[in-house]
């Protein structure tokens, strides 16, 4: 009885905010059986498995949590070019990650992220994260956002893969990834030209929810060229009344990701959250 009362009390407190010192018991109250402490550029990180699924998850806590417990949800490539996350941690944001390798934004990725989102609400994170995706991470953030338009503050996409029809196939490695991607969606090459489940499709709900989109683009990207991905999404989203802001890096290719200096992007996200 005492244990049940304690767990109920922990969950009841989750509506206030999530702090580094009490995140572990809050996670345990949701069914997380073990956590591992780590360091993320001087901030406290907790690693754990998603209950009932086993997917690798991470949550990094700020030194002091901002009002409303805002957070960034990173898709793919954890730790790569972390300037954006570090800047928002310094602003009181949490940073979270739930592994969906290699589901390519397919429905099973959305479902797993739905489970992780439910967990974040139980532990007290804010209801509308900022979604961040680099490269193939774009498939996850846009497809989850389209399925949950009322649960997103803003979207930051960096050299994103957004149209599966334009998935690279010019190398052996690229062809293998393309095959894996299509299998995740349960479609074939013959079905691909008529496929309407790419991130560039079905943006009406997201635009209606007035979710701002921020794009950081290497204009010499020959892996996912902006003209085949980001430009298409931007045109469609604006036609629906959506807001898109972009930062172009004229001489950059697919790498490096990120914006340097990162502050203009951070400021835009903070403004969207107000």
Coordinates of C-alpha atoms in Angstrom, one line a residue:
X1 CA 0.0 0.0 0.0
X2 CA 2.8 2.4 0.9
X3 CA 4.5 1.7 -2.5
X4 CA 1.3 2.2 -4.4
X5 CA 0.7 5.5 -2.6
X6 CA 4.2 6.7 -3.3
X7 CA 3.9 6.0 -7.0
X8 CA 0.6 7.7 -7.2
X9 CA 2.0 10.7 -5.4
X10 CA 4.9 10.9 -7.9
X11 CA 2.7 10.7 -10.9
X12 CA 0.3 13.3 -9.4
X13 CA 3.3 15.7 -9.1
X14 CA 4.3 15.3 -12.7
X15 CA 1.9 18.0 -13.9
X16 CA 4.1 20.6 -12.2
X17 CA 7.5 20.2 -14.0
X18 CA 10.3 17.8 -14.5
X19 CA 13.6 18.4 -12.7
X20 CA 16.9 16.5 -12.9
X21 CA 16.8 15.6 -9.2
X22 CA 13.4 13.9 -9.4
X23 CA 13.3 12.6 -13.0
X24 CA 14.5 9.2 -12.0
X25 CA 11.6 8.4 -9.6
X26 CA 9.1 9.9 -12.0
X27 CA 10.4 7.5 -14.7
X28 CA 10.2 4.6 -12.3
X29 CA 6.6 5.5 -11.6
X30 CA 5.8 5.0 -15.3
X31 CA 7.3 1.5 -15.4
X32 CA 10.9 2.3 -16.3
X33 CA 12.8 -0.4 -14.4
X34 CA 16.4 0.9 -14.8
X35 CA 18.1 4.1 -15.7
X36 CA 21.7 4.9 -16.5
X37 CA 23.2 8.3 -15.7
X38 CA 25.4 10.0 -18.3
X39 CA 26.8 13.5 -19.1
X40 CA 25.6 15.6 -22.0
X41 CA 28.0 18.5 -22.4
X42 CA 27.8 19.3 -18.7
X43 CA 24.1 18.5 -18.3
X44 CA 22.6 15.5 -16.5
X45 CA 21.3 12.7 -18.9
X46 CA 19.3 9.7 -18.0
X47 CA 19.2 6.7 -20.4
X48 CA 16.5 4.0 -20.2
X49 CA 14.4 1.6 -22.2
X50 CA 10.9 2.5 -23.2
X51 CA 8.5 0.4 -21.1
X52 CA 6.8 -2.4 -23.0
X53 CA 8.9 -1.7 -26.1
X54 CA 12.5 -1.7 -25.1
X55 CA 13.5 1.2 -27.4
X56 CA 16.5 3.2 -26.3
X57 CA 15.5 6.5 -24.8
X58 CA 17.3 9.5 -23.4
X59 CA 16.3 12.7 -21.5
X60 CA 18.7 15.5 -20.6
X61 CA 17.7 17.9 -17.9
X62 CA 18.6 21.6 -17.7
X63 CA 20.2 23.1 -14.7
X64 CA 17.0 25.0 -14.0
X65 CA 13.7 24.1 -15.8
X66 CA 11.9 26.9 -17.6
X67 CA 8.3 27.6 -16.9
X68 CA 6.1 24.9 -18.4
X69 CA 8.9 22.4 -18.8
X70 CA 9.5 22.9 -22.5
X71 CA 11.6 20.4 -24.4
X72 CA 13.3 19.5 -27.6
X73 CA 12.6 16.1 -29.2
X74 CA 15.6 15.0 -31.2
X75 CA 15.1 12.5 -34.0
X76 CA 18.1 10.3 -35.0
X77 CA 21.8 10.9 -34.8
X78 CA 21.9 11.6 -31.1
X79 CA 24.8 13.9 -30.1
X80 CA 25.6 15.1 -33.6
X81 CA 26.1 18.8 -33.9
X82 CA 24.6 19.5 -30.5
X83 CA 24.9 23.3 -30.4
X84 CA 21.1 23.8 -30.8
X85 CA 20.3 21.5 -27.9
X86 CA 23.0 22.9 -25.7
X87 CA 21.6 26.4 -26.3
X88 CA 18.1 25.4 -25.4
X89 CA 19.3 23.5 -22.3
X90 CA 20.8 26.7 -21.2
X91 CA 17.4 28.3 -21.6
X92 CA 15.8 25.7 -19.4
X93 CA 14.6 23.2 -22.0
X94 CA 14.9 19.4 -21.6
X95 CA 16.2 17.4 -24.6
X96 CA 14.7 14.0 -25.3
X97 CA 15.3 11.1 -27.7
X98 CA 13.5 7.9 -28.5
X99 CA 15.2 5.5 -30.9
X100 CA 13.3 4.7 -34.1
X101 CA 16.1 3.3 -36.2
X102 CA 15.5 2.5 -39.0
X103 CA 11.7 3.1 -39.4
X104 CA 12.1 6.1 -41.7
X105 CA 9.0 7.9 -40.3
X106 CA 6.7 5.0 -41.1
X107 CA 3.6 4.3 -39.0
X108 CA 5.5 2.1 -36.6
X109 CA 7.8 5.0 -35.9
X110 CA 4.9 7.3 -35.2
X111 CA 3.3 4.7 -32.9
X112 CA 6.5 4.3 -30.9
X113 CA 6.9 8.0 -30.6
X114 CA 3.2 8.2 -29.4
X115 CA 4.2 5.8 -26.6
X116 CA 7.2 7.9 -25.7
X117 CA 5.2 11.1 -25.8
X118 CA 2.7 9.6 -23.4
X119 CA 5.6 8.8 -21.1
X120 CA 6.9 12.4 -21.3
X121 CA 3.5 13.7 -20.2
X122 CA 3.4 11.4 -17.2
X123 CA 6.8 12.7 -16.0
X124 CA 5.8 16.3 -16.4
X125 CA 7.4 17.6 -19.6
X126 CA 5.4 20.2 -21.5
X127 CA 2.7 19.2 -23.9
X128 CA 4.2 20.7 -27.1
X129 CA 7.8 19.9 -27.8
X130 CA 10.1 21.4 -30.4
X131 CA 10.8 18.7 -33.0
X132 CA 14.4 18.5 -34.4
X133 CA 15.5 16.3 -37.3
X134 CA 18.6 16.2 -39.4
X135 CA 18.7 14.3 -42.7
X136 CA 16.5 11.2 -42.5
X137 CA 15.3 12.6 -39.1
X138 CA 13.1 14.8 -41.2
X139 CA 10.8 11.9 -42.0
X140 CA 10.2 11.2 -38.3
X141 CA 9.5 14.8 -37.1
X142 CA 7.1 15.7 -39.9
X143 CA 5.2 12.4 -40.0
X144 CA 4.7 12.5 -36.2
X145 CA 3.8 16.2 -36.3
X146 CA 1.2 15.5 -39.0
X147 CA -0.3 12.8 -36.9
X148 CA -0.2 15.1 -33.8
X149 CA -0.4 18.7 -35.0
X150 CA -1.8 20.0 -31.7
X151 CA 1.2 18.7 -29.8
X152 CA 4.0 20.6 -31.5
X153 CA 5.5 24.0 -30.8
X154 CA 7.8 24.2 -33.8
X155 CA 9.7 22.1 -36.3
X156 CA 13.4 22.5 -37.0
X157 CA 14.5 20.4 -40.0
X158 CA 18.2 20.4 -41.2
X159 CA 18.9 19.2 -44.7
X160 CA 15.9 16.9 -44.3
X161 CA 14.7 13.9 -46.3
X162 CA 11.1 14.8 -47.1
X163 CA 10.0 13.1 -50.3
X164 CA 10.5 9.3 -50.4
X165 CA 10.1 9.4 -54.2
X166 CA 13.4 11.4 -54.3
X167 CA 15.2 9.0 -52.0
X168 CA 18.8 8.7 -53.1
X169 CA 19.6 5.5 -55.1
X170 CA 22.9 6.4 -56.8
X171 CA 25.2 4.2 -54.6
X172 CA 25.0 0.6 -53.3
X173 CA 24.5 1.9 -49.7
X174 CA 21.8 4.4 -50.8
X175 CA 19.9 1.7 -52.6
X176 CA 20.0 -0.6 -49.6
X177 CA 18.7 2.2 -47.4
X178 CA 16.0 3.0 -50.0
X179 CA 14.9 -0.6 -50.0
X180 CA 14.8 -0.6 -46.2
X181 CA 12.8 2.6 -46.1
X182 CA 10.2 1.3 -48.6
X183 CA 9.8 -1.9 -46.7
X184 CA 9.2 0.1 -43.5
X185 CA 6.2 1.6 -45.2
X186 CA 5.1 -1.6 -46.8
X187 CA 5.3 -0.3 -50.4
X188 CA 7.2 -1.3 -53.5
X189 CA 9.1 0.7 -56.1
X190 CA 6.1 0.3 -58.5
X191 CA 3.8 1.9 -55.8
X192 CA 6.2 4.7 -54.9
X193 CA 5.3 7.2 -57.6
X194 CA 1.7 7.3 -56.3
X195 CA 2.6 7.1 -52.6
X196 CA 1.1 9.9 -50.5
X197 CA 2.7 9.2 -47.1
X198 CA 5.9 11.3 -47.5
X199 CA 6.5 14.2 -45.1
X200 CA 5.7 16.6 -48.0
X201 CA 2.2 15.1 -48.2
X202 CA -0.9 15.8 -46.0
X203 CA 0.3 19.0 -44.4
X204 CA -3.2 20.6 -44.0
X205 CA -3.6 19.8 -40.3
X206 CA -0.1 21.0 -39.5
X207 CA -0.7 24.3 -41.3
X208 CA -4.1 24.7 -39.7
X209 CA -2.4 24.3 -36.3
X210 CA 0.0 27.1 -37.2
X211 CA 3.1 25.2 -36.4
X212 CA 6.1 27.2 -37.7
X213 CA 8.8 25.3 -39.7
X214 CA 12.4 26.3 -39.6
X215 CA 14.8 25.0 -42.3
X216 CA 18.6 25.0 -42.2
X217 CA 19.9 24.0 -45.7
X218 CA 23.2 23.4 -47.3
X219 CA 22.5 24.6 -50.8
X220 CA 25.0 22.3 -52.4
X221 CA 23.5 19.2 -50.8
X222 CA 23.6 16.4 -53.4
X223 CA 22.2 13.8 -51.0
X224 CA 18.8 15.3 -50.4
X225 CA 18.9 18.4 -52.6
X226 CA 16.7 21.2 -51.3
X227 CA 14.9 21.6 -54.7
X228 CA 13.6 18.0 -54.3
X229 CA 12.8 18.1 -50.6
X230 CA 12.8 21.3 -48.5
X231 CA 11.7 23.5 -51.4
X232 CA 8.8 21.3 -52.2
X233 CA 7.6 21.2 -48.6
X234 CA 8.1 24.9 -48.2
X235 CA 6.0 25.7 -51.3
X236 CA 3.2 23.4 -50.2
X237 CA 3.2 24.5 -46.6
X238 CA 3.1 28.2 -47.5
X239 CA 0.3 27.5 -50.0
X240 CA -1.7 26.1 -47.1
X241 CA -1.1 29.2 -45.0
X242 CA 1.8 27.7 -43.0
X243 CA 4.9 29.7 -41.9
X244 CA 8.4 28.7 -43.0
X245 CA 11.7 30.4 -42.3
X246 CA 14.9 29.2 -43.8
X247 CA 18.6 29.7 -43.3
X248 CA 20.7 28.9 -46.4
X249 CA 24.4 27.9 -46.3
X250 CA 25.4 28.6 -49.9
X251 CA 28.6 26.6 -50.0
X252 CA 27.6 23.7 -47.7
X253 CA 26.6 20.2 -48.8
X254 CA 24.7 17.7 -46.8
X255 CA 27.3 18.1 -44.1
X256 CA 28.0 19.8 -41.8
X257 CA 24.6 20.0 -40.2
X258 CA 23.6 22.8 -37.9
X259 CA 23.7 26.6 -38.0
X260 CA 26.7 28.6 -37.0
X261 CA 26.2 30.8 -35.1
X262 CA 23.1 29.0 -33.8
X263 CA 21.5 31.9 -32.0
X264 CA 19.2 33.2 -34.8
X265 CA 17.6 29.7 -34.9
X266 CA 17.4 29.5 -31.1
X267 CA 15.8 33.0 -31.0
X268 CA 13.2 31.9 -33.6
X269 CA 12.3 28.8 -31.6
X270 CA 12.0 30.8 -28.4
X271 CA 9.8 33.3 -30.1
X272 CA 7.5 30.6 -31.5
X273 CA 7.2 29.2 -27.9
X274 CA 5.9 32.5 -26.5

